[in-house]
mmCIF file of N, CA and C in Angstrom:
data_model
loop_
_atom_site.group_PDB
_atom_site.id
_atom_site.type_symbol
_atom_site.label_atom_id
_atom_site.label_comp_id
_atom_site.label_asym_id
_atom_site.label_seq_id
_atom_site.Cartn_x
_atom_site.Cartn_y
_atom_site.Cartn_z
ATOM 1 N N UNK A 24 212.548 186.424 -28.726
ATOM 2 C CA UNK A 24 212.849 186.323 -27.244
ATOM 3 C C UNK A 24 211.744 186.998 -26.406
ATOM 4 N N UNK A 25 211.393 186.380 -25.387
ATOM 5 C CA UNK A 25 210.353 186.843 -24.529
ATOM 6 C C UNK A 25 210.785 186.860 -23.150
ATOM 7 N N UNK A 26 210.669 187.881 -22.342
ATOM 8 C CA UNK A 26 210.875 187.962 -20.886
ATOM 9 C C UNK A 26 209.580 187.977 -20.133
ATOM 10 N N UNK A 27 209.493 187.223 -19.116
ATOM 11 C CA UNK A 27 208.206 187.194 -18.366
ATOM 12 C C UNK A 27 208.338 187.445 -16.958
ATOM 13 N N UNK A 28 207.435 188.183 -16.408
ATOM 14 C CA UNK A 28 207.530 188.504 -14.928
ATOM 15 C C UNK A 28 206.120 188.358 -14.339
ATOM 16 N N UNK A 29 206.074 187.446 -13.352
ATOM 17 C CA UNK A 29 204.841 187.175 -12.695
ATOM 18 C C UNK A 29 204.598 188.117 -11.498
ATOM 19 N N UNK A 30 203.334 188.251 -11.136
ATOM 20 C CA UNK A 30 202.973 188.975 -9.934
ATOM 21 C C UNK A 30 201.499 188.571 -9.577
ATOM 22 N N UNK A 31 201.267 188.926 -8.237
ATOM 23 C CA UNK A 31 199.861 188.654 -7.841
ATOM 24 C C UNK A 31 199.802 187.521 -6.846
ATOM 25 N N UNK A 32 200.788 186.847 -6.556
ATOM 26 C CA UNK A 32 200.713 185.714 -5.600
ATOM 27 C C UNK A 32 200.608 186.310 -4.130
ATOM 28 N N UNK A 33 200.405 185.342 -3.234
ATOM 29 C CA UNK A 33 200.305 185.837 -1.884
ATOM 30 C C UNK A 33 199.668 184.712 -0.960
ATOM 31 N N UNK A 34 199.384 185.034 0.229
ATOM 32 C CA UNK A 34 198.781 184.211 1.217
ATOM 33 C C UNK A 34 197.243 184.395 1.326
ATOM 34 N N UNK A 35 196.497 183.325 1.136
ATOM 35 C CA UNK A 35 195.073 183.532 1.069
ATOM 36 C C UNK A 35 194.351 182.327 1.855
ATOM 37 N N UNK A 36 193.332 182.593 2.412
ATOM 38 C CA UNK A 36 192.535 181.435 3.117
ATOM 39 C C UNK A 36 192.004 180.599 2.140
ATOM 40 N N UNK A 37 191.622 179.345 2.469
ATOM 41 C CA UNK A 37 190.955 178.505 1.630
ATOM 42 C C UNK A 37 189.609 179.064 1.329
ATOM 43 N N UNK A 38 189.148 178.849 0.003
ATOM 44 C CA UNK A 38 187.923 179.451 -0.488
ATOM 45 C C UNK A 38 188.118 180.857 -1.153
ATOM 46 N N UNK A 39 189.277 181.472 -0.821
ATOM 47 C CA UNK A 39 189.531 182.741 -1.403
ATOM 48 C C UNK A 39 190.013 182.775 -2.808
ATOM 49 N N UNK A 40 190.297 183.911 -3.357
ATOM 50 C CA UNK A 40 190.690 184.114 -4.784
ATOM 51 C C UNK A 40 191.953 184.872 -5.001
ATOM 52 N N UNK A 41 192.664 184.712 -6.070
ATOM 53 C CA UNK A 41 193.841 185.456 -6.381
ATOM 54 C C UNK A 41 193.764 185.604 -7.937
ATOM 55 N N UNK A 42 194.339 186.674 -8.362
ATOM 56 C CA UNK A 42 194.536 186.933 -9.796
ATOM 57 C C UNK A 42 196.100 187.196 -10.046
ATOM 58 N N UNK A 43 196.574 186.138 -10.762
ATOM 59 C CA UNK A 43 197.923 186.263 -11.097
ATOM 60 C C UNK A 43 198.179 186.926 -12.471
ATOM 61 N N UNK A 44 199.213 187.661 -12.520
ATOM 62 C CA UNK A 44 199.488 188.473 -13.889
ATOM 63 C C UNK A 44 200.833 188.024 -14.294
ATOM 64 N N UNK A 45 200.980 188.045 -15.641
ATOM 65 C CA UNK A 45 202.210 187.774 -16.294
ATOM 66 C C UNK A 45 202.519 188.818 -17.378
ATOM 67 N N UNK A 46 203.537 189.689 -17.093
ATOM 68 C CA UNK A 46 203.777 190.742 -17.891
ATOM 69 C C UNK A 46 205.007 190.282 -18.818
ATOM 70 N N UNK A 47 204.779 190.457 -20.151
ATOM 71 C CA UNK A 47 205.836 190.046 -21.110
ATOM 72 C C UNK A 47 206.407 191.143 -21.738
ATOM 73 N N UNK A 48 207.723 191.020 -22.097
ATOM 74 C CA UNK A 48 208.424 192.004 -22.992
ATOM 75 C C UNK A 48 208.791 191.306 -24.307
ATOM 76 N N UNK A 49 208.996 192.134 -25.220
ATOM 77 C CA UNK A 49 209.174 191.582 -26.646
ATOM 78 C C UNK A 49 208.083 191.903 -27.515
ATOM 79 N N UNK A 50 208.395 191.890 -28.834
ATOM 80 C CA UNK A 50 207.497 192.469 -29.787
ATOM 81 C C UNK A 50 206.481 191.541 -30.333
ATOM 82 N N UNK A 51 206.692 190.235 -29.997
ATOM 83 C CA UNK A 51 205.818 189.276 -30.600
ATOM 84 C C UNK A 51 204.966 188.425 -29.600
ATOM 85 N N UNK A 52 204.581 189.104 -28.589
ATOM 86 C CA UNK A 52 203.816 188.502 -27.506
ATOM 87 C C UNK A 52 202.632 187.804 -28.114
ATOM 88 N N UNK A 53 201.867 188.396 -29.063
ATOM 89 C CA UNK A 53 200.701 187.831 -29.599
ATOM 90 C C UNK A 53 200.923 186.540 -30.425
ATOM 91 N N UNK A 54 202.132 186.279 -30.629
ATOM 92 C CA UNK A 54 202.453 185.133 -31.408
ATOM 93 C C UNK A 54 202.734 183.867 -30.612
ATOM 94 N N UNK A 55 202.657 184.030 -29.265
ATOM 95 C CA UNK A 55 203.046 182.911 -28.331
ATOM 96 C C UNK A 55 201.763 182.463 -27.621
ATOM 97 N N UNK A 56 201.694 181.178 -27.518
ATOM 98 C CA UNK A 56 200.866 180.486 -26.502
ATOM 99 C C UNK A 56 201.329 180.832 -25.088
ATOM 100 N N UNK A 57 200.409 181.159 -24.235
ATOM 101 C CA UNK A 57 200.857 181.541 -22.808
ATOM 102 C C UNK A 57 200.337 180.322 -21.913
ATOM 103 N N UNK A 58 201.304 179.947 -20.996
ATOM 104 C CA UNK A 58 200.726 178.894 -20.103
ATOM 105 C C UNK A 58 201.140 179.185 -18.630
ATOM 106 N N UNK A 59 200.419 178.641 -17.691
ATOM 107 C CA UNK A 59 200.669 178.641 -16.318
ATOM 108 C C UNK A 59 200.960 177.189 -15.791
ATOM 109 N N UNK A 60 202.059 177.148 -15.059
ATOM 110 C CA UNK A 60 202.427 175.957 -14.382
ATOM 111 C C UNK A 60 202.618 176.239 -12.879
ATOM 112 N N UNK A 61 202.651 175.173 -12.009
ATOM 113 C CA UNK A 61 202.879 175.340 -10.674
ATOM 114 C C UNK A 61 203.706 174.192 -10.185
ATOM 115 N N UNK A 62 204.466 174.511 -9.055
ATOM 116 C CA UNK A 62 205.278 173.484 -8.448
ATOM 117 C C UNK A 62 205.129 173.595 -6.975
ATOM 118 N N UNK A 63 204.662 172.514 -6.349
ATOM 119 C CA UNK A 63 204.557 172.437 -4.967
ATOM 120 C C UNK A 63 205.823 171.868 -4.343
ATOM 121 N N UNK A 64 206.248 172.090 -3.090
ATOM 122 C CA UNK A 64 207.460 171.563 -2.577
ATOM 123 C C UNK A 64 207.495 170.055 -2.599
ATOM 124 N N UNK A 65 208.588 169.663 -3.134
ATOM 125 C CA UNK A 65 208.773 168.268 -3.297
ATOM 126 C C UNK A 65 208.168 167.532 -4.384
ATOM 127 N N UNK A 66 207.478 168.374 -5.281
ATOM 128 C CA UNK A 66 206.756 167.758 -6.375
ATOM 129 C C UNK A 66 207.192 168.301 -7.763
ATOM 130 N N UNK A 67 206.887 167.634 -8.793
ATOM 131 C CA UNK A 67 207.267 168.139 -10.129
ATOM 132 C C UNK A 67 206.396 169.338 -10.517
ATOM 133 N N UNK A 68 206.902 170.088 -11.471
ATOM 134 C CA UNK A 68 206.213 171.186 -12.008
ATOM 135 C C UNK A 68 205.098 170.627 -12.875
ATOM 136 N N UNK A 69 203.851 171.106 -12.741
ATOM 137 C CA UNK A 69 202.658 170.639 -13.438
ATOM 138 C C UNK A 69 201.975 171.734 -14.215
ATOM 139 N N UNK A 70 201.341 171.301 -15.214
ATOM 140 C CA UNK A 70 200.542 172.275 -15.974
ATOM 141 C C UNK A 70 199.276 172.648 -15.232
ATOM 142 N N UNK A 71 198.823 173.897 -15.433
ATOM 143 C CA UNK A 71 197.660 174.469 -14.841
ATOM 144 C C UNK A 71 196.694 174.876 -15.880
ATOM 145 N N UNK A 72 197.166 175.757 -16.857
ATOM 146 C CA UNK A 72 196.310 176.266 -17.808
ATOM 147 C C UNK A 72 197.101 176.879 -18.999
ATOM 148 N N UNK A 73 196.380 176.978 -20.109
ATOM 149 C CA UNK A 73 197.165 177.631 -21.423
ATOM 150 C C UNK A 73 196.061 178.328 -22.212
ATOM 151 N N UNK A 74 196.516 179.327 -22.892
ATOM 152 C CA UNK A 74 195.665 180.030 -23.795
ATOM 153 C C UNK A 74 196.435 180.345 -25.052
ATOM 154 N N UNK A 75 195.743 180.149 -26.237
ATOM 155 C CA UNK A 75 196.364 180.191 -27.472
ATOM 156 C C UNK A 75 196.553 181.619 -27.869
ATOM 157 N N UNK A 76 197.231 181.846 -29.063
ATOM 158 C CA UNK A 76 197.716 183.164 -29.443
ATOM 159 C C UNK A 76 196.689 184.276 -29.518
ATOM 160 N N UNK A 77 195.458 183.954 -29.962
ATOM 161 C CA UNK A 77 194.451 185.076 -29.878
ATOM 162 C C UNK A 77 193.422 184.755 -28.801
ATOM 163 N N UNK A 78 193.628 183.851 -27.900
ATOM 164 C CA UNK A 78 192.794 183.662 -26.819
ATOM 165 C C UNK A 78 191.579 182.862 -27.076
ATOM 166 N N UNK A 79 191.462 182.253 -28.233
ATOM 167 C CA UNK A 79 190.231 181.582 -28.585
ATOM 168 C C UNK A 79 190.215 180.090 -27.996
ATOM 169 N N UNK A 80 191.307 179.480 -27.792
ATOM 170 C CA UNK A 80 191.476 178.195 -27.175
ATOM 171 C C UNK A 80 192.085 178.234 -25.838
ATOM 172 N N UNK A 81 191.443 177.561 -24.905
ATOM 173 C CA UNK A 81 191.998 177.560 -23.554
ATOM 174 C C UNK A 81 191.861 176.131 -23.008
ATOM 175 N N UNK A 82 192.926 175.806 -22.268
ATOM 176 C CA UNK A 82 193.031 174.497 -21.769
ATOM 177 C C UNK A 82 193.309 174.508 -20.241
ATOM 178 N N UNK A 83 192.735 173.593 -19.427
ATOM 179 C CA UNK A 83 192.909 173.519 -18.065
ATOM 180 C C UNK A 83 193.261 172.209 -17.556
ATOM 181 N N UNK A 84 193.993 172.061 -16.515
ATOM 182 C CA UNK A 84 194.246 170.779 -15.742
ATOM 183 C C UNK A 84 192.902 170.457 -15.164
ATOM 184 N N UNK A 85 192.711 169.246 -14.980
ATOM 185 C CA UNK A 85 191.349 168.770 -14.337
ATOM 186 C C UNK A 85 191.277 169.330 -12.950
ATOM 187 N N UNK A 86 192.351 169.433 -12.207
ATOM 188 C CA UNK A 86 192.443 169.893 -10.803
ATOM 189 C C UNK A 86 191.876 171.293 -10.663
ATOM 190 N N UNK A 87 192.039 172.103 -11.716
ATOM 191 C CA UNK A 87 191.588 173.436 -11.541
ATOM 192 C C UNK A 87 190.419 173.891 -12.439
ATOM 193 N N UNK A 88 189.917 173.013 -13.269
ATOM 194 C CA UNK A 88 188.855 173.225 -14.152
ATOM 195 C C UNK A 88 187.598 173.642 -13.373
ATOM 196 N N UNK A 89 186.986 174.765 -13.726
ATOM 197 C CA UNK A 89 185.848 175.323 -13.029
ATOM 198 C C UNK A 89 186.189 176.238 -11.962
ATOM 199 N N UNK A 90 187.453 176.325 -11.566
ATOM 200 C CA UNK A 90 187.814 177.283 -10.531
ATOM 201 C C UNK A 90 188.835 178.328 -11.067
ATOM 202 N N UNK A 91 189.470 178.064 -12.167
ATOM 203 C CA UNK A 91 190.415 179.010 -12.677
ATOM 204 C C UNK A 91 190.033 179.441 -14.167
ATOM 205 N N UNK A 92 190.466 180.690 -14.410
ATOM 206 C CA UNK A 92 190.239 181.183 -15.753
ATOM 207 C C UNK A 92 191.529 181.780 -16.318
ATOM 208 N N UNK A 93 191.940 181.336 -17.422
ATOM 209 C CA UNK A 93 193.073 181.988 -18.010
ATOM 210 C C UNK A 93 192.668 182.934 -19.172
ATOM 211 N N UNK A 94 193.403 184.120 -19.237
ATOM 212 C CA UNK A 94 193.066 185.069 -20.211
ATOM 213 C C UNK A 94 194.383 185.786 -20.605
ATOM 214 N N UNK A 95 194.268 186.659 -21.666
ATOM 215 C CA UNK A 95 195.367 187.396 -22.112
ATOM 216 C C UNK A 95 194.886 188.708 -22.673
ATOM 217 N N UNK A 96 195.763 189.761 -22.673
ATOM 218 C CA UNK A 96 195.473 190.957 -23.203
ATOM 219 C C UNK A 96 196.655 191.253 -24.126
ATOM 220 N N UNK A 97 196.583 191.079 -25.385
ATOM 221 C CA UNK A 97 197.754 191.152 -26.304
ATOM 222 C C UNK A 97 198.084 192.699 -26.381
ATOM 223 N N UNK A 98 197.287 193.575 -26.271
ATOM 224 C CA UNK A 98 197.714 194.972 -26.242
ATOM 225 C C UNK A 98 198.498 195.401 -25.037
ATOM 226 N N UNK A 99 198.293 194.801 -23.967
ATOM 227 C CA UNK A 99 199.037 195.031 -22.685
ATOM 228 C C UNK A 99 200.203 194.075 -22.548
ATOM 229 N N UNK A 100 200.220 192.986 -23.473
ATOM 230 C CA UNK A 100 201.268 191.985 -23.357
ATOM 231 C C UNK A 100 201.269 191.400 -21.994
ATOM 232 N N UNK A 101 200.130 191.021 -21.562
ATOM 233 C CA UNK A 101 199.901 190.436 -20.190
ATOM 234 C C UNK A 101 199.017 189.129 -20.255
ATOM 235 N N UNK A 102 199.284 188.123 -19.570
ATOM 236 C CA UNK A 102 198.441 187.049 -19.394
ATOM 237 C C UNK A 102 198.005 186.940 -17.937
ATOM 238 N N UNK A 103 196.836 186.382 -17.702
ATOM 239 C CA UNK A 103 196.263 186.358 -16.345
ATOM 240 C C UNK A 103 195.857 184.994 -16.033
ATOM 241 N N UNK A 104 195.836 184.655 -14.732
ATOM 242 C CA UNK A 104 195.250 183.503 -14.207
ATOM 243 C C UNK A 104 194.357 183.847 -12.977
ATOM 244 N N UNK A 105 192.958 183.825 -13.200
ATOM 245 C CA UNK A 105 192.114 184.147 -12.091
ATOM 246 C C UNK A 105 191.799 182.758 -11.370
ATOM 247 N N UNK A 106 192.089 182.674 -10.057
ATOM 248 C CA UNK A 106 191.772 181.472 -9.265
ATOM 249 C C UNK A 106 190.943 181.676 -8.320
ATOM 250 N N UNK A 107 189.837 180.964 -8.175
ATOM 251 C CA UNK A 107 188.767 181.076 -7.251
ATOM 252 C C UNK A 107 188.586 179.780 -6.439
ATOM 253 N N UNK A 108 187.973 179.919 -5.370
ATOM 254 C CA UNK A 108 187.715 178.698 -4.501
ATOM 255 C C UNK A 108 189.038 177.968 -4.197
ATOM 256 N N UNK A 109 189.983 178.673 -3.796
ATOM 257 C CA UNK A 109 191.324 178.125 -3.682
ATOM 258 C C UNK A 109 191.337 177.036 -2.531
ATOM 259 N N UNK A 110 192.198 176.114 -2.771
ATOM 260 C CA UNK A 110 192.314 175.050 -1.718
ATOM 261 C C UNK A 110 193.718 174.964 -1.273
ATOM 262 N N UNK A 111 194.071 174.428 -0.100
ATOM 263 C CA UNK A 111 195.304 174.113 0.257
ATOM 264 C C UNK A 111 196.233 173.446 -0.790
ATOM 265 N N UNK A 112 195.631 172.507 -1.516
ATOM 266 C CA UNK A 112 196.319 171.807 -2.514
ATOM 267 C C UNK A 112 196.850 172.720 -3.669
ATOM 268 N N UNK A 113 196.299 173.924 -3.751
ATOM 269 C CA UNK A 113 196.757 174.801 -4.738
ATOM 270 C C UNK A 113 198.015 175.572 -4.399
ATOM 271 N N UNK A 114 198.487 175.336 -3.148
ATOM 272 C CA UNK A 114 199.716 175.880 -2.719
ATOM 273 C C UNK A 114 200.898 175.543 -3.564
ATOM 274 N N UNK A 115 201.723 176.594 -3.965
ATOM 275 C CA UNK A 115 202.939 176.343 -4.781
ATOM 276 C C UNK A 115 203.428 177.523 -5.463
ATOM 277 N N UNK A 116 204.460 177.303 -6.159
ATOM 278 C CA UNK A 116 205.029 178.436 -6.863
ATOM 279 C C UNK A 116 204.513 178.410 -8.311
ATOM 280 N N UNK A 117 203.813 179.524 -8.765
ATOM 281 C CA UNK A 117 203.197 179.573 -10.145
ATOM 282 C C UNK A 117 204.103 180.315 -11.069
ATOM 283 N N UNK A 118 204.318 179.593 -12.193
ATOM 284 C CA UNK A 118 205.189 180.062 -13.297
ATOM 285 C C UNK A 118 204.370 180.383 -14.541
ATOM 286 N N UNK A 119 204.771 181.472 -15.130
ATOM 287 C CA UNK A 119 204.191 181.756 -16.476
ATOM 288 C C UNK A 119 205.196 181.348 -17.509
ATOM 289 N N UNK A 120 204.752 180.779 -18.546
ATOM 290 C CA UNK A 120 205.519 180.349 -19.724
ATOM 291 C C UNK A 120 205.040 180.705 -21.039
ATOM 292 N N UNK A 121 205.888 180.753 -21.996
ATOM 293 C CA UNK A 121 205.473 181.117 -23.388
ATOM 294 C C UNK A 121 206.097 180.084 -24.308
ATOM 295 N N UNK A 122 205.356 179.842 -25.293
ATOM 296 C CA UNK A 122 205.762 178.861 -26.422
ATOM 297 C C UNK A 122 205.239 179.413 -27.822
ATOM 298 N N UNK A 123 206.053 179.150 -28.748
ATOM 299 C CA UNK A 123 205.534 179.452 -30.167
ATOM 300 C C UNK A 123 204.613 178.336 -30.682
ATOM 301 N N UNK A 124 204.504 177.242 -29.953
ATOM 302 C CA UNK A 124 203.687 176.137 -30.418
ATOM 303 C C UNK A 124 202.183 176.416 -30.191
ATOM 304 N N UNK A 125 201.314 175.799 -30.705
ATOM 305 C CA UNK A 125 199.938 175.899 -30.395
ATOM 306 C C UNK A 125 199.783 175.446 -28.960
ATOM 307 N N UNK A 126 198.676 175.803 -28.374
ATOM 308 C CA UNK A 126 198.397 175.570 -26.926
ATOM 309 C C UNK A 126 198.752 174.100 -26.537
ATOM 310 N N UNK A 127 199.686 173.968 -25.693
ATOM 311 C CA UNK A 127 200.160 172.740 -25.280
ATOM 312 C C UNK A 127 200.287 172.617 -23.737
ATOM 313 N N UNK A 128 200.071 171.394 -23.201
ATOM 314 C CA UNK A 128 200.289 171.193 -21.764
ATOM 315 C C UNK A 128 201.649 170.688 -21.361
ATOM 316 N N UNK A 129 202.391 170.463 -22.372
ATOM 317 C CA UNK A 129 203.781 169.896 -22.197
ATOM 318 C C UNK A 129 204.745 170.917 -21.700
ATOM 319 N N UNK A 130 205.326 170.798 -20.611
ATOM 320 C CA UNK A 130 206.252 171.603 -19.949
ATOM 321 C C UNK A 130 207.457 171.816 -20.888
ATOM 322 N N UNK A 131 207.949 170.699 -21.434
ATOM 323 C CA UNK A 131 209.169 170.850 -22.292
ATOM 324 C C UNK A 131 209.039 171.583 -23.588
ATOM 325 N N UNK A 132 207.758 171.855 -23.889
ATOM 326 C CA UNK A 132 207.541 172.709 -25.109
ATOM 327 C C UNK A 132 207.534 174.228 -24.985
ATOM 328 N N UNK A 133 207.759 174.522 -23.719
ATOM 329 C CA UNK A 133 207.729 176.021 -23.381
ATOM 330 C C UNK A 133 209.206 176.503 -23.186
ATOM 331 N N UNK A 134 209.816 177.295 -24.076
ATOM 332 C CA UNK A 134 211.165 177.663 -23.967
ATOM 333 C C UNK A 134 211.355 178.942 -23.031
ATOM 334 N N UNK A 135 210.383 179.629 -22.758
ATOM 335 C CA UNK A 135 210.459 180.858 -22.011
ATOM 336 C C UNK A 135 209.695 180.784 -20.731
ATOM 337 N N UNK A 136 210.341 181.187 -19.646
ATOM 338 C CA UNK A 136 209.780 181.080 -18.286
ATOM 339 C C UNK A 136 210.008 182.315 -17.473
ATOM 340 N N UNK A 137 209.093 182.613 -16.620
ATOM 341 C CA UNK A 137 209.327 183.628 -15.537
ATOM 342 C C UNK A 137 209.938 183.001 -14.314
ATOM 343 N N UNK A 138 210.172 183.858 -13.361
ATOM 344 C CA UNK A 138 210.684 183.408 -12.073
ATOM 345 C C UNK A 138 209.683 182.802 -11.094
ATOM 346 N N UNK A 139 208.495 183.142 -11.409
ATOM 347 C CA UNK A 139 207.385 182.565 -10.527
ATOM 348 C C UNK A 139 206.962 183.468 -9.432
ATOM 349 N N UNK A 140 205.731 183.128 -8.993
ATOM 350 C CA UNK A 140 205.182 183.886 -7.951
ATOM 351 C C UNK A 140 204.555 182.772 -6.882
ATOM 352 N N UNK A 141 204.781 183.132 -5.718
ATOM 353 C CA UNK A 141 204.294 182.112 -4.592
ATOM 354 C C UNK A 141 202.893 182.311 -4.268
ATOM 355 N N UNK A 142 202.172 181.177 -4.228
ATOM 356 C CA UNK A 142 200.792 181.089 -3.790
ATOM 357 C C UNK A 142 200.722 180.167 -2.529
ATOM 358 N N UNK A 143 200.130 180.678 -1.465
ATOM 359 C CA UNK A 143 200.020 179.775 -0.295
ATOM 360 C C UNK A 143 198.606 179.993 0.163
ATOM 361 N N UNK A 144 197.898 178.741 0.354
ATOM 362 C CA UNK A 144 196.489 178.729 0.737
ATOM 363 C C UNK A 144 196.457 178.088 2.063
ATOM 364 N N UNK A 145 195.953 178.768 3.079
ATOM 365 C CA UNK A 145 195.815 178.215 4.402
ATOM 366 C C UNK A 145 194.460 177.631 4.608
ATOM 367 N N UNK A 146 194.467 176.576 5.428
ATOM 368 C CA UNK A 146 193.192 175.801 5.715
ATOM 369 C C UNK A 146 192.541 176.505 6.854
#
């Protein structure tokens, strides 16, 4: 069982940066792939990025590739999403998720979710 708590969201101007954090509880954090998803108002939740158990494999949505970096610190049981060059289209609620599967973009393969943190990018 894994409990996840996100932080780091906020209001930022276009072109700015934010670093989201996801603190996990549980003894087996290093055994889980960590993912970030986001959901804009009126839209479905979508994949943003994922990092494998030991951080060697990382995956990004095309919409954020080159602007976002996912990472993890297993000793701190924390995953991160560094977001740069933010655009108004990046506005949404960002969710951290964990899965025992290898790094996957599929929302339905993540059984553990946080409550999310709001990111708002003004133009």
